[in-house]
Short mmCIF file of C-alpha atoms in Angstrom, two decimals:
data_model
loop_
_atom_site.label_atom_id
_atom_site.label_comp_id
_atom_site.label_asym_id
_atom_site.label_seq_id
_atom_site.Cartn_x
_atom_site.Cartn_y
_atom_site.Cartn_z
CA MET A 1 -67.69 34.81 41.92
CA LYS A 2 -65.31 34.48 39.00
CA ARG A 3 -62.29 35.01 41.27
CA LEU A 4 -63.66 32.39 43.68
CA SER A 5 -63.99 29.84 40.87
CA ILE A 6 -60.41 30.44 39.79
CA LEU A 7 -59.11 29.99 43.34
CA ILE A 8 -61.12 26.80 43.86
CA PHE A 9 -59.68 25.46 40.60
CA LEU A 10 -56.18 26.30 41.77
CA LEU A 11 -56.80 24.53 45.07
CA LEU A 12 -58.05 21.37 43.37
CA PHE A 13 -55.18 21.46 40.88
CA PHE A 14 -52.66 21.85 43.68
CA LEU A 15 -54.14 19.08 45.82
CA SER A 16 -54.28 16.66 42.89
CA ASN A 17 -50.64 17.38 42.12
CA VAL A 18 -49.66 16.78 45.74
CA SER A 19 -51.04 13.24 45.74
CA ALA A 20 -49.61 12.46 42.33
CA SER A 21 -46.14 13.88 42.86
CA SER A 22 -45.43 13.16 46.53
CA CYS A 23 -42.68 10.69 47.28
CA TRP A 24 -41.77 8.92 50.49
CA ILE A 25 -39.78 6.13 52.07
CA VAL A 26 -41.16 4.56 55.22
CA ASP A 27 -39.75 1.87 57.47
CA TYR A 28 -42.62 0.00 59.14
CA GLY A 29 -40.35 -2.46 60.89
CA GLU A 30 -41.63 -5.26 58.68
CA SER A 31 -40.00 -7.54 56.13
CA LEU A 32 -42.08 -7.07 52.95
CA GLU A 33 -42.32 -9.48 50.02
CA ASP A 34 -45.01 -8.01 47.74
CA ALA A 35 -47.01 -4.82 47.19
CA LEU A 36 -49.97 -3.50 45.23
CA VAL A 37 -51.73 -0.15 44.83
CA THR A 38 -55.44 0.26 44.13
CA SER A 39 -57.39 2.81 42.12
CA GLU A 40 -58.88 4.02 45.40
CA GLY A 41 -55.48 5.25 46.56
CA ARG A 42 -54.57 2.42 48.91
CA VAL A 43 -51.19 0.72 49.11
CA PHE A 44 -51.02 -2.83 50.45
CA ALA A 45 -47.86 -4.74 51.34
CA VAL A 46 -47.35 -8.23 52.73
CA GLY A 47 -44.51 -10.14 54.34
CA ASN A 48 -44.52 -11.08 57.99
CA SER A 49 -47.70 -8.97 58.20
CA VAL A 50 -50.47 -7.53 56.03
CA LEU A 51 -50.12 -3.75 55.90
CA SER A 52 -52.46 -1.11 54.50
CA VAL A 53 -51.37 2.53 54.07
CA ASN A 54 -52.60 5.56 52.16
CA LEU A 55 -50.77 7.34 49.36
CA ARG A 56 -48.85 9.42 51.89
CA GLY A 57 -47.47 6.30 53.60
CA GLU A 58 -49.60 6.70 56.72
CA PRO A 59 -50.70 3.33 58.18
CA LEU A 60 -54.42 2.57 58.02
CA TRP A 61 -54.36 -0.92 59.52
CA ALA A 62 -52.06 -3.89 59.91
CA ILE A 63 -52.49 -7.51 60.98
CA THR A 64 -50.12 -10.34 61.77
CA THR A 65 -50.13 -13.63 63.66
CA ALA A 66 -49.91 -13.72 67.43
CA ARG A 67 -46.48 -15.34 67.29
CA ARG A 68 -45.32 -13.17 64.37
CA ASP A 69 -44.55 -16.28 62.32
CA VAL A 70 -46.62 -15.59 59.21
CA GLU A 71 -44.78 -15.63 55.87
CA ILE A 72 -46.77 -14.11 53.01
CA HIS A 73 -45.06 -13.75 49.66
CA ARG A 74 -47.81 -12.72 47.19
CA ILE A 75 -50.89 -10.50 47.23
CA ALA A 76 -53.66 -9.88 44.67
CA PHE A 77 -56.77 -7.68 44.49
CA THR A 78 -60.14 -9.14 43.47
CA SER A 79 -62.91 -7.55 41.42
CA GLU A 80 -64.96 -7.43 44.64
CA LYS A 81 -62.16 -5.30 46.15
CA ASP A 82 -61.02 -8.02 48.53
CA LEU A 83 -57.43 -9.14 49.14
CA VAL A 84 -56.05 -12.59 48.39
CA VAL A 85 -52.68 -13.55 49.85
CA ALA A 86 -50.45 -16.58 49.42
CA GLY A 87 -48.35 -17.55 52.41
CA LYS A 88 -46.24 -20.47 53.50
CA GLY A 89 -48.72 -23.36 53.32
CA PHE A 90 -51.91 -21.30 53.01
CA ILE A 91 -54.02 -19.06 50.79
CA ALA A 92 -56.33 -16.57 52.51
CA LYS A 93 -58.88 -13.97 51.52
CA PHE A 94 -59.40 -10.76 53.49
CA SER A 95 -61.67 -7.77 53.16
CA GLN A 96 -60.10 -4.37 52.52
CA THR A 97 -60.41 -3.68 56.23
CA GLY A 98 -58.38 -6.77 57.14
CA ASP A 99 -61.24 -9.05 58.21
CA PRO A 100 -60.54 -12.72 57.31
CA LEU A 101 -63.07 -14.25 54.91
CA TRP A 102 -61.61 -17.74 54.41
CA MET A 103 -58.31 -19.60 54.63
CA LYS A 104 -57.19 -22.85 52.97
CA LYS A 105 -54.21 -25.16 53.39
CA LEU A 106 -52.61 -24.76 49.98
CA ASN A 107 -49.12 -24.10 48.67
CA ALA A 108 -48.81 -21.44 45.99
CA MET A 109 -45.78 -20.06 44.19
CA ASP A 110 -47.78 -17.20 42.66
CA ILE A 111 -51.42 -16.05 42.56
CA ALA A 112 -53.69 -13.95 40.36
CA THR A 113 -57.37 -13.08 40.15
CA THR A 114 -59.72 -13.12 37.16
CA PRO A 115 -62.33 -10.45 36.32
CA ASN A 116 -65.10 -12.73 37.68
CA GLY A 117 -63.38 -13.01 41.07
CA GLU A 118 -61.81 -16.46 40.73
CA ILE A 119 -58.35 -17.08 42.19
CA ILE A 120 -55.67 -18.68 40.02
CA PHE A 121 -52.46 -20.04 41.48
CA VAL A 122 -49.50 -22.17 40.44
CA SER A 123 -47.70 -24.75 42.54
CA GLY A 124 -45.01 -27.01 41.12
CA ASN A 125 -46.40 -28.39 37.86
CA MET A 126 -50.05 -27.62 38.73
CA LEU A 127 -52.31 -24.75 37.66
CA VAL A 128 -55.33 -24.36 39.96
CA SER A 129 -58.53 -22.29 39.92
CA LEU A 130 -60.52 -21.48 43.06
CA THR A 131 -64.00 -20.01 43.21
CA PRO A 132 -64.44 -16.65 44.96
CA GLU A 133 -65.57 -18.67 47.98
CA GLY A 134 -62.31 -20.63 48.11
CA GLN A 135 -63.48 -23.95 46.63
CA ILE A 136 -61.54 -25.79 43.94
CA LYS A 137 -62.99 -25.23 40.47
CA TRP A 138 -60.39 -27.14 38.46
CA VAL A 139 -56.81 -28.40 38.64
CA LYS A 140 -54.53 -28.95 35.64
CA LYS A 141 -51.27 -30.87 35.88
CA ALA A 142 -48.45 -30.61 33.33
CA MET A 143 -47.37 -34.04 32.11
CA LYS A 144 -43.88 -34.97 30.94
CA GLN A 145 -43.21 -34.53 27.24
CA ASN A 146 -40.33 -36.57 25.75
CA GLN A 147 -38.68 -36.81 29.22
CA SER A 148 -38.94 -33.04 29.55
CA SER A 149 -40.67 -31.70 32.67
CA LEU A 150 -42.35 -28.35 33.31
CA GLU A 151 -42.33 -26.28 36.50
CA PHE A 152 -44.48 -23.17 36.95
CA SER A 153 -43.21 -20.00 38.65
CA GLY A 154 -45.59 -17.15 37.80
CA VAL A 155 -49.19 -16.45 36.79
CA THR A 156 -51.37 -13.48 35.83
CA ALA A 157 -54.77 -12.95 34.23
CA SER A 158 -56.11 -10.55 31.60
CA GLU A 159 -59.74 -9.91 30.69
CA ASP A 160 -60.02 -13.22 28.84
CA LYS A 161 -56.84 -15.26 29.42
CA ILE A 162 -54.58 -16.74 32.05
CA PHE A 163 -50.85 -16.40 31.35
CA VAL A 164 -48.48 -18.82 33.08
CA VAL A 165 -44.68 -18.90 33.01
CA GLY A 166 -42.10 -21.38 34.19
CA TYR A 167 -39.27 -23.44 32.79
CA THR A 168 -38.72 -26.78 31.14
CA PHE A 169 -35.90 -29.17 31.90
CA ALA A 170 -34.70 -32.56 30.72
CA PRO A 171 -31.72 -34.71 31.75
CA GLY A 172 -28.52 -33.47 30.11
CA GLU A 173 -30.16 -30.46 28.45
CA ASP A 174 -30.32 -26.74 29.12
CA HIS A 175 -33.35 -25.23 30.84
CA ASN A 176 -35.75 -23.23 28.67
CA ALA A 177 -38.18 -20.57 29.82
CA TRP A 178 -41.81 -21.41 29.08
CA ILE A 179 -45.04 -19.44 28.71
CA GLY A 180 -48.57 -20.65 28.09
CA ALA A 181 -52.00 -19.05 27.69
CA PHE A 182 -55.13 -20.72 29.10
CA ASP A 183 -58.82 -19.88 29.09
CA PHE A 184 -60.75 -19.57 32.33
CA GLU A 185 -61.71 -23.24 32.20
CA GLY A 186 -58.08 -24.39 32.19
CA ASN A 187 -57.82 -25.24 28.49
CA VAL A 188 -54.47 -24.40 26.93
CA LEU A 189 -54.70 -21.91 24.05
CA TRP A 190 -51.03 -21.77 23.07
CA GLN A 191 -47.62 -22.44 24.60
CA ARG A 192 -44.05 -21.44 23.77
CA ALA A 193 -40.58 -22.37 24.95
CA ILE A 194 -38.13 -19.45 25.02
CA ASN A 195 -34.55 -20.19 24.00
CA LEU A 196 -31.84 -17.54 24.35
CA GLY A 197 -28.96 -19.94 23.78
CA TYR A 198 -28.21 -20.84 27.39
CA ASP A 199 -30.32 -21.74 30.40
CA GLU A 200 -33.45 -19.62 30.84
CA PHE A 201 -35.74 -19.34 33.83
CA ALA A 202 -38.97 -17.32 33.52
CA ASP A 203 -39.69 -15.91 36.98
CA LYS A 204 -42.72 -13.60 36.65
CA VAL A 205 -45.35 -12.50 34.13
CA ASP A 206 -47.78 -9.59 33.93
CA VAL A 207 -50.23 -8.21 31.39
CA SER A 208 -49.78 -4.98 29.45
CA ASN A 209 -52.70 -4.08 27.17
CA ALA A 210 -53.67 -7.77 26.88
CA SER A 211 -50.08 -8.73 25.98
CA ALA A 212 -47.88 -10.87 28.21
CA VAL A 213 -44.66 -9.42 29.63
CA VAL A 214 -42.30 -12.18 30.78
CA ALA A 215 -39.24 -11.51 32.93
CA GLY A 216 -36.56 -13.88 34.13
CA VAL A 217 -32.91 -14.85 34.11
CA SER A 218 -30.73 -16.35 31.40
CA GLY A 219 -27.18 -17.64 31.54
CA SER A 220 -25.32 -20.89 32.05
CA GLN A 221 -25.41 -23.20 35.03
CA HIS A 222 -22.20 -24.73 33.68
CA ALA A 223 -20.48 -21.35 33.33
CA PRO A 224 -22.08 -19.34 36.17
CA TRP A 225 -20.16 -16.15 35.35
CA ILE A 226 -22.48 -15.82 32.32
CA GLY A 227 -25.89 -14.39 33.14
CA GLY A 228 -28.35 -11.52 32.82
CA TYR A 229 -31.96 -10.49 33.26
CA PHE A 230 -34.35 -10.66 30.31
CA VAL A 231 -37.79 -9.17 29.57
CA ILE A 232 -39.91 -10.37 26.64
CA LYS A 233 -43.28 -9.10 25.43
CA LEU A 234 -45.60 -11.38 23.47
CA ASP A 235 -48.92 -10.56 21.83
CA ARG A 236 -52.24 -12.30 22.43
CA GLU A 237 -51.26 -15.17 20.13
CA GLY A 238 -47.81 -15.71 21.63
CA ASP A 239 -45.82 -13.93 18.92
CA LEU A 240 -42.84 -11.74 19.80
CA ILE A 241 -43.33 -7.97 20.11
CA TRP A 242 -39.94 -7.08 21.64
CA ALA A 243 -37.23 -8.60 23.82
CA ARG A 244 -34.59 -6.94 26.00
CA GLU A 245 -31.67 -8.05 28.13
CA PHE A 246 -30.05 -6.04 30.91
CA LEU A 247 -27.42 -6.40 33.58
CA PRO A 248 -26.42 -3.87 36.28
CA LEU A 249 -22.79 -2.80 36.22
CA ASN A 250 -20.28 -2.71 39.10
CA LEU A 251 -21.49 -5.85 40.83
CA SER A 252 -19.16 -7.25 43.43
CA GLU A 253 -16.45 -9.58 42.23
CA LYS A 254 -17.93 -12.49 44.19
CA ILE A 255 -21.32 -12.07 42.52
CA SER A 256 -19.72 -11.64 39.11
CA GLU A 257 -18.04 -15.01 39.48
CA SER A 258 -21.40 -16.76 39.96
CA ILE A 259 -23.88 -14.25 38.57
CA PHE A 260 -26.19 -16.88 37.06
CA TRP A 261 -27.01 -18.24 40.51
CA SER A 262 -27.16 -14.77 42.11
CA ILE A 263 -29.64 -12.74 40.04
CA LYS A 264 -33.42 -13.08 40.08
CA ILE A 265 -36.55 -11.21 38.99
CA ASN A 266 -38.83 -10.87 42.01
CA ASP A 267 -41.83 -9.06 40.54
CA VAL A 268 -43.25 -7.36 37.44
CA ASP A 269 -46.16 -4.93 37.27
CA CYS A 270 -47.45 -3.11 34.19
CA ASN A 271 -49.93 -0.24 33.86
CA LEU A 272 -52.54 0.65 31.24
CA ASN A 273 -49.99 2.83 29.42
CA GLY A 274 -47.87 -0.24 28.68
CA GLN A 275 -45.09 0.77 31.06
CA CYS A 276 -43.66 -2.06 33.16
CA LEU A 277 -41.88 -1.83 36.50
CA ILE A 278 -39.34 -4.64 36.93
CA GLY A 279 -38.22 -5.52 40.44
CA GLY A 280 -35.09 -7.61 40.62
CA ASN A 281 -32.35 -8.08 43.11
CA PHE A 282 -29.62 -5.47 42.58
CA VAL A 283 -31.76 -3.24 40.35
CA THR A 284 -35.28 -1.88 39.81
CA LEU A 285 -36.15 -0.37 36.45
CA LEU A 286 -38.97 0.95 34.29
CA LEU A 287 -39.55 0.03 30.64
CA ASP A 288 -41.80 1.99 28.31
CA GLU A 289 -44.41 0.41 26.05
CA SER A 290 -41.89 -0.22 23.26
CA GLY A 291 -39.41 -1.89 25.62
CA GLY A 292 -37.13 1.11 25.97
CA LEU A 293 -35.35 1.76 29.26
CA SER A 294 -36.88 4.78 31.05
CA TRP A 295 -34.72 4.57 34.17
CA ALA A 296 -32.82 2.12 36.35
CA LYS A 297 -32.35 2.49 40.11
CA GLY A 298 -29.74 0.87 42.30
CA PHE A 299 -32.00 -0.83 44.85
CA SER A 300 -33.55 -4.28 44.90
CA SER A 301 -37.30 -4.91 45.15
CA ASN A 302 -39.14 -7.92 46.47
CA GLY A 303 -42.47 -6.54 45.25
CA VAL A 304 -43.41 -3.69 42.91
CA ALA A 305 -46.64 -1.93 41.94
CA LEU A 306 -47.35 0.60 39.20
CA THR A 307 -50.14 3.01 38.27
CA ASP A 308 -50.15 5.57 35.47
CA SER A 309 -48.26 8.00 37.72
CA LEU A 310 -46.98 6.18 40.81
CA ALA A 311 -44.26 3.57 41.35
CA ILE A 312 -44.12 1.45 44.51
CA SER A 313 -41.24 -0.74 45.67
CA ALA A 314 -41.29 -2.92 48.78
CA LYS A 315 -38.60 -4.80 50.63
CA ASN A 316 -37.48 -3.80 54.12
CA VAL A 317 -39.08 -0.40 53.45
CA ILE A 318 -41.78 0.92 51.11
CA LEU A 319 -40.80 3.48 48.50
CA ALA A 320 -43.34 5.57 46.60
CA PHE A 321 -42.43 8.06 43.91
CA PRO A 322 -43.82 9.43 40.63
CA VAL A 323 -43.10 7.34 37.57
CA ASN A 324 -41.82 10.36 35.64
CA GLY A 325 -40.28 12.10 38.65
CA SER A 326 -37.93 9.31 39.58
CA GLY A 327 -34.88 11.56 39.51
CA SER A 328 -35.81 12.85 42.95
CA ILE A 329 -35.34 9.53 44.69
CA GLY A 330 -32.87 6.69 44.60
CA ARG A 331 -29.54 6.30 42.88
CA ASP A 332 -29.40 6.00 39.11
CA VAL A 333 -27.32 3.04 37.98
CA GLN A 334 -25.82 2.07 34.68
CA VAL A 335 -26.98 -1.17 33.11
CA VAL A 336 -25.96 -3.06 30.03
CA PHE A 337 -29.22 -2.85 28.08
CA SER A 338 -29.67 -4.38 24.65
CA GLU A 339 -32.17 -5.91 22.26
CA ILE A 340 -32.19 -9.69 21.95
CA SER A 341 -33.74 -12.16 19.51
CA PRO A 342 -35.07 -15.19 21.37
CA LYS A 343 -36.21 -18.33 19.64
CA LEU A 344 -39.87 -19.04 20.36
CA ILE A 345 -40.29 -22.78 20.03
CA PRO A 346 -43.78 -24.32 19.90
CA SER A 347 -44.24 -26.43 23.01
CA LYS A 348 -46.57 -29.42 23.29
CA PHE A 349 -47.01 -30.19 26.95
CA GLU A 350 -50.24 -31.94 27.84
CA PHE A 351 -52.31 -30.81 30.80
CA GLN A 352 -54.47 -33.38 32.53
CA ASN A 353 -57.19 -32.96 35.10
CA ALA A 354 -55.88 -33.61 38.60
CA SER A 355 -57.20 -33.58 42.15
CA LEU A 356 -56.04 -31.54 45.11
CA ALA A 357 -56.90 -31.98 48.77
CA LEU A 358 -58.57 -28.94 50.25
CA GLU A 359 -58.65 -28.27 53.98
CA ASN A 360 -59.53 -25.21 55.98
CA ALA A 361 -56.55 -23.54 57.60
CA SER A 362 -56.73 -21.87 60.99
CA ILE A 363 -54.20 -19.09 61.51
CA ASN A 364 -55.14 -16.48 64.06
CA PHE A 365 -54.46 -12.98 62.76
CA VAL A 366 -54.39 -10.15 65.27
CA PRO A 367 -54.14 -6.35 64.91
CA LEU A 368 -50.63 -4.94 64.65
CA ILE A 369 -49.67 -1.41 65.63
CA ALA A 370 -47.61 -0.08 62.72
CA HIS A 371 -46.41 3.48 63.14
CA GLY A 372 -43.95 3.77 60.30
CA GLU A 373 -40.73 5.76 60.53
CA PHE A 374 -40.40 8.22 57.65
CA LEU A 375 -36.92 8.00 56.22
CA TYR A 376 -37.90 10.48 53.56
CA TYR A 377 -41.04 12.44 52.68
CA ASN A 378 -41.72 15.33 50.34
CA GLN A 379 -44.99 16.65 48.98
CA ASN A 380 -43.53 17.86 45.73
CA CYS A 381 -40.66 15.54 45.03
CA SER A 382 -40.94 15.77 41.25
CA GLN A 383 -39.40 19.25 41.53
CA LEU A 384 -36.52 18.20 43.74
CA GLN A 385 -33.00 18.06 42.42
CA SER A 386 -31.38 14.68 42.73
CA SER A 387 -28.50 14.87 45.20
CA LEU A 388 -27.13 11.38 45.17
CA ASN A 389 -24.46 11.73 47.84
CA THR A 390 -26.20 13.78 50.52
CA LYS A 391 -28.44 13.00 53.46
CA GLU A 392 -31.45 13.88 51.31
CA SER A 393 -30.69 10.96 49.01
CA PHE A 394 -32.40 7.66 49.66
CA VAL A 395 -29.56 5.39 48.61
CA LEU A 396 -26.01 6.55 49.08
CA SER A 397 -23.15 4.74 47.38
CA SER A 398 -24.59 1.26 47.92
CA ALA A 399 -27.40 -0.49 46.07
CA THR A 400 -29.72 -1.68 48.81
CA PRO A 401 -32.55 0.07 50.69
CA GLU A 402 -31.14 -1.18 54.00
CA GLN A 403 -28.43 1.50 53.91
CA THR A 404 -30.63 4.61 53.95
CA THR A 405 -30.05 7.89 55.76
CA THR A 406 -32.95 9.35 57.73
CA SER A 407 -34.42 12.60 56.40
CA ARG A 408 -37.50 14.22 57.93
CA GLU A 409 -38.47 16.79 55.32
CA ILE A 410 -42.23 16.60 55.79
CA CYS A 411 -43.37 19.51 53.63
CA GLY A 412 -42.14 20.89 50.33
CA PRO A 413 -42.25 24.57 49.34
CA GLY A 414 -45.73 24.08 47.90
CA PHE A 415 -47.12 23.84 51.43
CA MET A 416 -46.84 27.62 51.84
CA LEU A 417 -48.71 28.08 48.55
CA LEU A 418 -51.55 25.97 49.87
CA ILE A 419 -51.81 28.14 53.01
CA LEU A 420 -51.84 31.27 50.86
CA LEU A 421 -54.63 29.92 48.65
CA ILE A 422 -56.75 29.00 51.67
CA PHE A 423 -56.20 32.49 53.10
CA LEU A 424 -57.31 34.12 49.82
CA VAL A 425 -60.44 31.97 49.66
CA LYS A 426 -61.37 33.04 53.22
CA ARG A 427 -60.84 36.70 52.29
CA LEU A 428 -63.18 36.31 49.31
CA PHE A 429 -65.91 34.84 51.45
CA LYS A 430 -65.54 37.74 53.94
CA ASP A 431 -65.78 40.25 51.12
#
């Protein structure tokens, strides 16, 4: 009996390691704009379809429109375990099995969900809250302040706050990144303008241990060869915790001549450990809780998702690999990475109640057969050696996922160990 207990423990230990350390790259034939991963072990991605796969990359279900003309750019997960997506001209809510619950004619730049199931989205200079049933709860509109206007670009929610980012602009002046914190009734708690000395655009925001992590681009629209990505972490009261700036090296000469207009942060996702996965064009990287650079990979991401052990990147393919086993996939790139000291300027924009027309949308979603072509798969990729210039490598000498080389390694060496353990368990039962 004792030997049986030990073998069962080894089996469970092995199987848990397989799910945590497996890595894969799958081409589903879809253009993907955003991704998320749930605690139940489901990966969702959206673009010109809504795709659900398991942690091994195997499709569970997929839906799209009959004419294949849907354009979805953001996805969020509700406390009721439903999906909310923002597309071109609509916001829709689906069950986890892909059944449509409601759909509204609304334009959203970014969406988030609160712990009580409400949907928050930003559009232009408006911050909007919807009930779980898709009805408007409140609308706040940013008013001009001393000829300075405010445009929103990203939103997220913590347990008790809504964090919104965007940028301010005024005639003849540089742009400044902006972040504000609101309560769940739309009342502003605090707001800051971020000044790094040039133009700043805050693209996305996420929450790490109730702190706001803001990512965007800084540089000069008047001298476009000056530019870089920035990431800033603020505490619950809007005070600076750390700030970093980074720029991938060896960009093409054409991009280097107009880098300010070329670079962009597409997505940010942080886990409960305080690590944050940053998905930009040209580079995807992971920062630790203190803002240190854990790794940087030479592929761009439209959407990223992060758990305590798994990193997900989506664009024309979906990549999944262990957070701490990243050496087995992708091409490491060198980045200029440095601490920065932004000026946090108190901002005084007023937010007035506004109205928004709400109409039901009618877009017919139909099932989509998504097989998925495995470009790479390994059950134990954290033990692989990184071979950056072979067919086993995901990205060769370029920096985009489009230029991958097919590899069909379906099982790692641990597969034989699993068979051996099963055989030993059977022998014990026979004895």
